[in-house]
mmCIF file of C-alpha atoms in Angstrom:
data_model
loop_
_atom_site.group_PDB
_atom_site.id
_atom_site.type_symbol
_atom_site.label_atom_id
_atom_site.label_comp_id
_atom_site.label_asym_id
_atom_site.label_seq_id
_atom_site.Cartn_x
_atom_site.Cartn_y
_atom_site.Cartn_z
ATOM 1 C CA UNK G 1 0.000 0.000 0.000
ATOM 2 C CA UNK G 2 1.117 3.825 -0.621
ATOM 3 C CA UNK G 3 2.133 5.693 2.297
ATOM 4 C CA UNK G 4 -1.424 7.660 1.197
ATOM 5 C CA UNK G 5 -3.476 4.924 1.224
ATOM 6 C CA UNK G 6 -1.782 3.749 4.451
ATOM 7 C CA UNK G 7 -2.707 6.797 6.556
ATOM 8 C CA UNK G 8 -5.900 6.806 5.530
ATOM 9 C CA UNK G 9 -8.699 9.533 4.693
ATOM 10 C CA UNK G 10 -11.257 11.726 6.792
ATOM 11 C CA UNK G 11 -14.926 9.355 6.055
ATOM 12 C CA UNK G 12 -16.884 12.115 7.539
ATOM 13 C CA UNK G 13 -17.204 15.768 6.315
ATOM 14 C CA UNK G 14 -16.455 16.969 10.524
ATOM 15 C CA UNK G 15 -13.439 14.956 10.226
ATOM 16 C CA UNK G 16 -11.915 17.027 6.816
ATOM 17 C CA UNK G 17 -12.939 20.264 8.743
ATOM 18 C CA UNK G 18 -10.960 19.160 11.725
ATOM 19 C CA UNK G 19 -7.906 18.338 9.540
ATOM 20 C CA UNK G 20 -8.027 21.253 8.060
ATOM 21 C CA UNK G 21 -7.376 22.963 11.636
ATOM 22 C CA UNK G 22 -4.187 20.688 12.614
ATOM 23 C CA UNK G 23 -1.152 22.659 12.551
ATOM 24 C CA UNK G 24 2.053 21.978 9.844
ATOM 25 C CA UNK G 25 3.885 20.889 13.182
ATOM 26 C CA UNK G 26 1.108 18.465 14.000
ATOM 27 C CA UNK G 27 0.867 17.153 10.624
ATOM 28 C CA UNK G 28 4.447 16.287 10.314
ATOM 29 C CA UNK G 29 4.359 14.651 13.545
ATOM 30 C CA UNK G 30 1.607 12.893 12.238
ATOM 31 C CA UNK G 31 3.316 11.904 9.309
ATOM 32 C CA UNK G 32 6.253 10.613 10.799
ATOM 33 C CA UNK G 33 3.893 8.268 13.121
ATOM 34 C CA UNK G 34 2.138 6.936 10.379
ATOM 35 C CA UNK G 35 5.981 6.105 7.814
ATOM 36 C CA UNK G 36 6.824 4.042 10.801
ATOM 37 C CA UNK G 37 3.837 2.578 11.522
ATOM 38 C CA UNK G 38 4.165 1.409 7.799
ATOM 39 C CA UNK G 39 7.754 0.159 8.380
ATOM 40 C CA UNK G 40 7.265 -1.797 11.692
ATOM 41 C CA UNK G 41 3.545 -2.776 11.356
ATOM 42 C CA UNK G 42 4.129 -4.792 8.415
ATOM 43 C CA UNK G 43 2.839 -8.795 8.501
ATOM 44 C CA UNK G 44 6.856 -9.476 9.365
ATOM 45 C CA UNK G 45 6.828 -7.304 12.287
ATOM 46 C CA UNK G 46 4.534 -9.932 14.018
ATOM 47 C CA UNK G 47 7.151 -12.139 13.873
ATOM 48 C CA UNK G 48 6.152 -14.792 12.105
ATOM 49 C CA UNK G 49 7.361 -18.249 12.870
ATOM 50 C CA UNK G 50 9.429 -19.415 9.905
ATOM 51 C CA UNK G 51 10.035 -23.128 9.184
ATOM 52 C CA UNK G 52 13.900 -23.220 8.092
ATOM 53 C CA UNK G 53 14.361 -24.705 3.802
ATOM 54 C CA UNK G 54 16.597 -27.395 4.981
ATOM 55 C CA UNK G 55 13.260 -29.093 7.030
ATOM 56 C CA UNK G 56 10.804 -28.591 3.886
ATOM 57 C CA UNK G 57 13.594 -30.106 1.362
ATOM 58 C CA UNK G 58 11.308 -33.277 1.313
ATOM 59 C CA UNK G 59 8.345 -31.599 0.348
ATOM 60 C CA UNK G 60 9.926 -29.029 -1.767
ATOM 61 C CA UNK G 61 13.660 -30.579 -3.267
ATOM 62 C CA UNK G 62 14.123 -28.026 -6.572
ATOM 63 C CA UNK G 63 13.567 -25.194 -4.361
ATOM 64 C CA UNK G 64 15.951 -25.787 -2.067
ATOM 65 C CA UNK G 65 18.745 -26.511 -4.611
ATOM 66 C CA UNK G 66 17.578 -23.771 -6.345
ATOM 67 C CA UNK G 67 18.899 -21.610 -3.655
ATOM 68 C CA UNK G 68 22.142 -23.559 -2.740
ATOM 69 C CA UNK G 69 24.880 -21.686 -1.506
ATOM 70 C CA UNK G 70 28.693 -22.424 -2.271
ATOM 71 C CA UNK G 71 30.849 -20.251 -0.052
ATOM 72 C CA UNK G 72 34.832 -19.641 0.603
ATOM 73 C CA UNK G 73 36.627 -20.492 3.386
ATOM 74 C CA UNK G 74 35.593 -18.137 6.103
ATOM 75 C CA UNK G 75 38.291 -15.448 7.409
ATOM 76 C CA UNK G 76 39.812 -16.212 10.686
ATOM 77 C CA UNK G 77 38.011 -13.079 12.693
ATOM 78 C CA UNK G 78 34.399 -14.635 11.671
ATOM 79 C CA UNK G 79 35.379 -18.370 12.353
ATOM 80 C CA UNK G 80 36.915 -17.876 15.376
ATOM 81 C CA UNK G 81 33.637 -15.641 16.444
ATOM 82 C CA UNK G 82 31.466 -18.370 18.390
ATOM 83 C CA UNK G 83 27.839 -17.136 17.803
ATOM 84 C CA UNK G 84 26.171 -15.066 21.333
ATOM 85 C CA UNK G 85 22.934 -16.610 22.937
ATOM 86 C CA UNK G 86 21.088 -14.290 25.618
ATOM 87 C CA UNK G 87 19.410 -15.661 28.871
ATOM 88 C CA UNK G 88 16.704 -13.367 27.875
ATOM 89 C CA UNK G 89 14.303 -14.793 30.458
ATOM 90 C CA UNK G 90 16.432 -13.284 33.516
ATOM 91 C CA UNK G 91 16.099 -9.811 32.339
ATOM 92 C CA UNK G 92 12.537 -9.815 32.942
ATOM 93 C CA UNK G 93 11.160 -11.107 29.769
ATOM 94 C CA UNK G 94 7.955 -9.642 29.474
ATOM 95 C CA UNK G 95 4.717 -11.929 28.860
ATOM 96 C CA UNK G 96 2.012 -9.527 27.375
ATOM 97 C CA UNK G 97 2.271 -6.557 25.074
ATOM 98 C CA UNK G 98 0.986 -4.297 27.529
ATOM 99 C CA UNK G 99 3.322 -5.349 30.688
ATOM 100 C CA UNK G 100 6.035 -4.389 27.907
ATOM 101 C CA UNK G 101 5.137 -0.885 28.035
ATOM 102 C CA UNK G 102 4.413 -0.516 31.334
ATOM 103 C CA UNK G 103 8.123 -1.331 31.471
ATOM 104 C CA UNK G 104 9.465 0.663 29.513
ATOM 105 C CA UNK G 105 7.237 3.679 30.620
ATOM 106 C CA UNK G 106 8.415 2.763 34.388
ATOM 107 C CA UNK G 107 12.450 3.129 32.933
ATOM 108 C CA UNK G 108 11.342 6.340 30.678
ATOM 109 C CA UNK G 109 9.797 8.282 33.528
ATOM 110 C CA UNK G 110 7.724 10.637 31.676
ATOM 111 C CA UNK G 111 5.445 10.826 28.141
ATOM 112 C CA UNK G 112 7.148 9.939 25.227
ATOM 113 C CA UNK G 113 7.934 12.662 22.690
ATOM 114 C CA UNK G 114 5.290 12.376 19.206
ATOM 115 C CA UNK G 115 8.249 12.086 16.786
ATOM 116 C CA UNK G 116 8.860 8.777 18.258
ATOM 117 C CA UNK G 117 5.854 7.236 19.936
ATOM 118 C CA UNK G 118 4.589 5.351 17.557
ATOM 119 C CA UNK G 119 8.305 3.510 16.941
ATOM 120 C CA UNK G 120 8.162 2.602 20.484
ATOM 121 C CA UNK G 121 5.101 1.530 20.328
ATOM 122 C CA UNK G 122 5.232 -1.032 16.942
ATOM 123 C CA UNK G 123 8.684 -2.225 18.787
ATOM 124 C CA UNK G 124 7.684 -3.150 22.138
ATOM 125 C CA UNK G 125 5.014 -5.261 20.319
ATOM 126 C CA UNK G 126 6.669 -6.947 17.598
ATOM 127 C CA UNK G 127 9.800 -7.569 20.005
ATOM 128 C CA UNK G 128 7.620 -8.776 22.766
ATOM 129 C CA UNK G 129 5.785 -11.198 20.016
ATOM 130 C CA UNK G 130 8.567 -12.923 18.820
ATOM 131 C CA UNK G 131 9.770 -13.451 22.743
ATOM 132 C CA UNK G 132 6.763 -14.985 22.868
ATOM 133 C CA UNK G 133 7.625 -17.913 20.921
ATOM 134 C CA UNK G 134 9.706 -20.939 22.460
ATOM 135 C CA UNK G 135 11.594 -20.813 19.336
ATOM 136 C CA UNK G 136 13.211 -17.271 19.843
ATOM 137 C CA UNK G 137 16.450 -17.259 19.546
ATOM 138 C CA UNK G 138 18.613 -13.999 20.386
ATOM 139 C CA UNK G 139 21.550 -12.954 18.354
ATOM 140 C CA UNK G 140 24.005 -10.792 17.188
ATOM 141 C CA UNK G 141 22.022 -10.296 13.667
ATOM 142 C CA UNK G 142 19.298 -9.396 15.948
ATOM 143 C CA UNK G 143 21.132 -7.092 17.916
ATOM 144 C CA UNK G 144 22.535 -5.532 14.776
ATOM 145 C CA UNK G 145 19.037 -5.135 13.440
ATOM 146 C CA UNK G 146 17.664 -3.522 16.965
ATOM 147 C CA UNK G 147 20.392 -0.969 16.627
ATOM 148 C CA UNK G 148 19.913 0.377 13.112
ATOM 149 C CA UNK G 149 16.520 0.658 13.800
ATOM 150 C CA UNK G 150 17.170 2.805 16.176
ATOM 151 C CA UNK G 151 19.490 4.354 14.111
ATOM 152 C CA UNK G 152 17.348 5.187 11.679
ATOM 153 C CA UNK G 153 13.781 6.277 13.627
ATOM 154 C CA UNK G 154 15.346 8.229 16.743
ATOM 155 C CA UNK G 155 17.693 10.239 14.336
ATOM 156 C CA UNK G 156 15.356 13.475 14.797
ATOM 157 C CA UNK G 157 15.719 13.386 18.438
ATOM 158 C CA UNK G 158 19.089 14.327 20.952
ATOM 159 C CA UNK G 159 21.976 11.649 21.715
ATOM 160 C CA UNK G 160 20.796 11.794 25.367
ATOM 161 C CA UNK G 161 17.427 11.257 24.893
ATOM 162 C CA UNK G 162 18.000 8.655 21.974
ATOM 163 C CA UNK G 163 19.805 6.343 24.377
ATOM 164 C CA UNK G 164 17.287 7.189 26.837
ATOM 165 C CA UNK G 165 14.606 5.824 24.741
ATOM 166 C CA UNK G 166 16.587 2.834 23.605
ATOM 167 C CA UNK G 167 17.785 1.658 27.041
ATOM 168 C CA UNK G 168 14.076 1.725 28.464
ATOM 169 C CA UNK G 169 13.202 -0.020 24.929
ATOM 170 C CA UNK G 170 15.906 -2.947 26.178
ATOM 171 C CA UNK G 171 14.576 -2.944 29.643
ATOM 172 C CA UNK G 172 11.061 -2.875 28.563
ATOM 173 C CA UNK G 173 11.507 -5.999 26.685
ATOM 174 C CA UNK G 174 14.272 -8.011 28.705
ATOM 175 C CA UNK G 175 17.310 -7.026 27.103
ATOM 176 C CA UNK G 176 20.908 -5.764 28.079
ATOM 177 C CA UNK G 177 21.205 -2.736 26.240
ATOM 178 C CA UNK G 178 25.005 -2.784 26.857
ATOM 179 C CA UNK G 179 24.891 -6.613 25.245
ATOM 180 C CA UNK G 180 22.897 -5.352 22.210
ATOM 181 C CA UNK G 181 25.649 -2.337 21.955
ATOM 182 C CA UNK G 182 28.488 -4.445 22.570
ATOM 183 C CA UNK G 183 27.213 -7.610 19.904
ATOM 184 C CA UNK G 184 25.957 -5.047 16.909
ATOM 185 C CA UNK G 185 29.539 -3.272 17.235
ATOM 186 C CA UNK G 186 31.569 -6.137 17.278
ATOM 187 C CA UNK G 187 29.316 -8.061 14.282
ATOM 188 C CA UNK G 188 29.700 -4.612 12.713
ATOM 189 C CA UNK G 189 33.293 -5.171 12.777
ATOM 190 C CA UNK G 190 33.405 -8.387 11.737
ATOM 191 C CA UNK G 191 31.122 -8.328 8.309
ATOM 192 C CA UNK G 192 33.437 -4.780 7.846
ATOM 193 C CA UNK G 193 36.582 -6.908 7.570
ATOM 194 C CA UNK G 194 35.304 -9.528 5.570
ATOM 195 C CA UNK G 195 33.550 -10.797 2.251
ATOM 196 C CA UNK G 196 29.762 -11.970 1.794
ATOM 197 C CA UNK G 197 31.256 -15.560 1.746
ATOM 198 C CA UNK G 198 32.838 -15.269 5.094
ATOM 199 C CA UNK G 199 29.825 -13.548 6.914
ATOM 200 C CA UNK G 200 27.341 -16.560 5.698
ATOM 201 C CA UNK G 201 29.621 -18.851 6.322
ATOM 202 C CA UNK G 202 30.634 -17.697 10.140
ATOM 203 C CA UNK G 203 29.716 -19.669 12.838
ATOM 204 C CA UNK G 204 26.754 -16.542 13.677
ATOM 205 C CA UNK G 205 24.851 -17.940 10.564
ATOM 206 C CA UNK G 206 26.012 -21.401 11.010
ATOM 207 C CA UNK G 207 24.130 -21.635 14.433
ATOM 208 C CA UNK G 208 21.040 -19.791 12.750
ATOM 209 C CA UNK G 209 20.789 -22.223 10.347
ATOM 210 C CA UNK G 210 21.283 -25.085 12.412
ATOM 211 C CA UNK G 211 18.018 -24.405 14.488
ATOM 212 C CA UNK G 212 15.002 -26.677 13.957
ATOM 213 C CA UNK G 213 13.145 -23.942 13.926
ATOM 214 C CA UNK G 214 13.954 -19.719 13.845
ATOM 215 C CA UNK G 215 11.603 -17.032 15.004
ATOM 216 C CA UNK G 216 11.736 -14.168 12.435
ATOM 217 C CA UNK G 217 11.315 -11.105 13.914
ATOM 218 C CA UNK G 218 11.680 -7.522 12.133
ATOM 219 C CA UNK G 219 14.939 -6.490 14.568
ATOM 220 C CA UNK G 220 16.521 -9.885 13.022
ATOM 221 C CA UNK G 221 15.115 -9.260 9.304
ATOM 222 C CA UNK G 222 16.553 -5.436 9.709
ATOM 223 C CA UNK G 223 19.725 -6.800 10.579
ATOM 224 C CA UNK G 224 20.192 -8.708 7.803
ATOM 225 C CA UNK G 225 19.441 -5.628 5.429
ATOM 226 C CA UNK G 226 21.977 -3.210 7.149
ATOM 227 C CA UNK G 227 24.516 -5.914 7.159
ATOM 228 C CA UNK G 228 24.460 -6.288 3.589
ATOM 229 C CA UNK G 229 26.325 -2.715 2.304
ATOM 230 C CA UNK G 230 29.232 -3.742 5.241
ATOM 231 C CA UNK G 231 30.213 -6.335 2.460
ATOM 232 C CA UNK G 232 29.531 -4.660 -0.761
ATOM 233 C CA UNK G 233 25.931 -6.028 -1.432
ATOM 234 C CA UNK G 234 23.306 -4.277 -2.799
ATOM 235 C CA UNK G 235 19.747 -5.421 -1.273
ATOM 236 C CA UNK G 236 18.301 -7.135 -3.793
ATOM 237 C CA UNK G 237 15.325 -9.905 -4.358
ATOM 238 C CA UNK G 238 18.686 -11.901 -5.705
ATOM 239 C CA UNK G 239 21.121 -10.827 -2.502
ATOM 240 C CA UNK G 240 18.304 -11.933 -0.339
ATOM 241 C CA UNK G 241 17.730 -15.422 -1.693
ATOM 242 C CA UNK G 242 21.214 -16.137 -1.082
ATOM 243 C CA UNK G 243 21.450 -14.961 2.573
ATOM 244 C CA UNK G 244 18.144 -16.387 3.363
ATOM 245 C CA UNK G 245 19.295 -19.587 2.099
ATOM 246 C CA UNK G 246 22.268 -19.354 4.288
ATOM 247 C CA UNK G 247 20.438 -19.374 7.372
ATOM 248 C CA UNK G 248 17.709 -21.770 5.757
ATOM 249 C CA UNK G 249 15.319 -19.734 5.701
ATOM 250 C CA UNK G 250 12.650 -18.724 3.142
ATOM 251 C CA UNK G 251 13.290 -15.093 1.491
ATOM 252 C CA UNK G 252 9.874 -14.024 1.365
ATOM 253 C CA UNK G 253 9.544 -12.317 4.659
ATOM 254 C CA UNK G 254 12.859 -10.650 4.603
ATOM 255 C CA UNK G 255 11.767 -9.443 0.773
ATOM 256 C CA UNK G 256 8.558 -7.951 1.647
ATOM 257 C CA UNK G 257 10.664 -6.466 4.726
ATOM 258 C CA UNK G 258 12.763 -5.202 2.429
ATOM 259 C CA UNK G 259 10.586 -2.926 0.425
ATOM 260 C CA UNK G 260 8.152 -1.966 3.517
ATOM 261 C CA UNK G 261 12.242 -0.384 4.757
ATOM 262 C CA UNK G 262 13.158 1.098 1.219
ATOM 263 C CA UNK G 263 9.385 2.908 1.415
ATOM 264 C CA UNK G 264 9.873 4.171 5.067
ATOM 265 C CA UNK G 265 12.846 5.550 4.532
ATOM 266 C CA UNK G 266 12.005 7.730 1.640
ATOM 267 C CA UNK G 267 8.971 8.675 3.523
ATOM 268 C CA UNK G 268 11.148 9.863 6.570
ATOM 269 C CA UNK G 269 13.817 11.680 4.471
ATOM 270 C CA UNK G 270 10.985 13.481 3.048
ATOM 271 C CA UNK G 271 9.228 14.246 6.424
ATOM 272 C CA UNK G 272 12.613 15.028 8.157
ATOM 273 C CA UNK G 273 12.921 17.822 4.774
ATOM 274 C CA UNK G 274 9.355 19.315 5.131
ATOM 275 C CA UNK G 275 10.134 19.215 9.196
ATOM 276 C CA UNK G 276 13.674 21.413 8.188
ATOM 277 C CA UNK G 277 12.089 23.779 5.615
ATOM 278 C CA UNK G 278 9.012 24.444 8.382
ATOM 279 C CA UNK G 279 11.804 25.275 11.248
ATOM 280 C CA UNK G 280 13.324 27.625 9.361
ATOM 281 C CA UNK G 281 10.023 28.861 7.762
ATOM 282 C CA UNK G 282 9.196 29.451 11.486
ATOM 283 C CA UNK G 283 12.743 31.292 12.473
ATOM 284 C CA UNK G 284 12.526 33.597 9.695
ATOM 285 C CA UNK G 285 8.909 34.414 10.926
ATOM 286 C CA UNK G 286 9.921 34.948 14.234
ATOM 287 C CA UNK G 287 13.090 37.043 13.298
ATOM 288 C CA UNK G 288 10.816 39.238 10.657
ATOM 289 C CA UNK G 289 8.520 39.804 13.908
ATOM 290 C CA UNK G 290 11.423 40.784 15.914
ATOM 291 C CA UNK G 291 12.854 42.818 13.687
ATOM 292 C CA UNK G 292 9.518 45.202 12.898
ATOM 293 C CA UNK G 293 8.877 45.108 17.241
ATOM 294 C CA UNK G 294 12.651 46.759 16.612
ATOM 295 C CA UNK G 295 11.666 48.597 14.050
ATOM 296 C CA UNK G 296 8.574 50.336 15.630
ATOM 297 C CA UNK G 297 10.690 50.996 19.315
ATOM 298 C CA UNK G 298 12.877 52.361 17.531
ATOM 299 C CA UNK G 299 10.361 54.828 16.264
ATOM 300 C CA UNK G 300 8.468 54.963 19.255
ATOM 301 C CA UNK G 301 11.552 56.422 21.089
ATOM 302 C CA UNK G 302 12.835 58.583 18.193
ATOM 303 C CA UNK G 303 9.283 60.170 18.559
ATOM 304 C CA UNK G 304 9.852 60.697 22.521
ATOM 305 C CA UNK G 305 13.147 62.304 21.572
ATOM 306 C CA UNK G 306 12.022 64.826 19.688
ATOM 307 C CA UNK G 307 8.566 65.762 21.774
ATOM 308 C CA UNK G 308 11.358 66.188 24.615
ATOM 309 C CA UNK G 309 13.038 68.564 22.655
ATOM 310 C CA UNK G 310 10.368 70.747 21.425
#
């Protein structure tokens, strides 16, 4: 669906009225809700369980060839990298949606800012669905993918407060913010020094694809995106087969996943723009009302000057 079609349209003649009333501000605000809405309330989001290609070979042999992968010896820094697991249970994994943000609310301490409500919102649920599931699995893809989410929908807002909002995020949801920092840098490192070969080939996306079973979840799926450029790949329906396949999973999720990102990102750069060109629409205001209050004082006492001198 379009971004247009996504946020919707006034059904009642009151309700275009009303809109007409809402201030550029608000509508911006509005519009940055609804782009990630888009992005994280997509059917991937709800973390849907994925049965991994090596299990449906039987039923489904030419596909699976189809996307067989032939890789090259992996580089020393990724082989000798044994793959992270998370006790996420002992941080206070969180059983229902709503204890999640009552969490996270309880580490934030006060309302959260419109620019970036509704991220919090789609990623306490989606996060707190996939925990759900016996078959989640935490990782360092995962981690990866939590952080350039962040990255990406809490870049209008300060340093401070963004790791504000991303710590009570991790505490929300039973997660060691310092773990999630410390995995996605040192993955980041990793695919940085390497080729696509020795990234699916490293024991990470051996252990992925060794598992029965893998709960996608859209931190995991994003992770796999932002991971791509480290080694030179271009996100792709193609690029995605073949990393999919390494982790033996089907690429239709991360594909859809793909394009709901590519969309939400054009939608913020040009919401982030309009947000820029009203700011300084709104300085220039100000300083043009400043400058005739200056103006008329200075005219005002002028005036006084020369009645005291007559």
């Amino acid at each position: 669906a379009s971004f247009r079609t996504a946020r919707g349209q006034p059904s009642h003649p009151a309700q275009s009225t009303a809109a007409s009333r809402i201030s550029p501000v608000q509508r911006a605000a509005d519009m940055f809700r609804q782009v990630t809405s888009l992005l994280l309330f997509s059917n991937a989001a709800l973390a849907l369980q994925v049965v991994p290609m090596k299990h449906a070979a039987a039923a489904a042999p030419a596909t699976r060839g189809r996307f067989a992968l032939v890789s090259a010896a992996p580089s020393s820094a990724l082989s000798r990298c044994a793959p992270v697991r998370l006790a996420v249970g002992e941080l206070n994994r969180p059983s229902t949606v709503g204890e999640a943000k009552d969490a996270f609310q309880k580490a934030y301490g006060r309302p959260v800012g419109p620019m970036s409500q509704s991220f919090v919102s789609e990623m306490l649920s989606s996060i707190t669905l996939a925990m759900a599931s016996p078959n989640f699995q935490y990782t360092r893809v995962f981690a990866f993918g939590f952080q350039a989410l962040c990255d990406n929908f809490l870049n209008g807002v300060g340093e401070d407060e963004k790791a504000n909002l991303k710590e009570s995020l991790c505490k929300a949801v039973g997660l060691d913010v310092k773990q999630i920092d410390a995995d996605a840098e040192t993955l980041k490192e990793q695919a940085s020094a390497g080729t696509e070969e020795d990234l699916l080939a490293s024991d990470e996306f051996k252990s992925i694809a060794e598992q029965r079973l893998f709960k996608y979840s859209y931190p995991f799926g994003a992770g796999m995106l932002s991971l791509m450029p480290l080694v030179d790949v271009e996100p792709s329906e193609e690029s995605i087969t073949r990393w999919t396949a390494a982790v033996g999973l089907r690429p239709e999720r991360l594909i859809k996943d793909w394009r709901f990102f590519e969309n939400a990102i054009e939608k913020l750069a040009e919401v982030r723009q309009m947000m820029m060109e009203m700011q300084a629409a709104a300085k220039r205001k100000e300083a043009s009302k400043l400058k005739a209050e200056a103006e008329r004082a200075a005219a005002e006492a002028a005036e006084a000057e020369s009645e005291a001198e007559a």
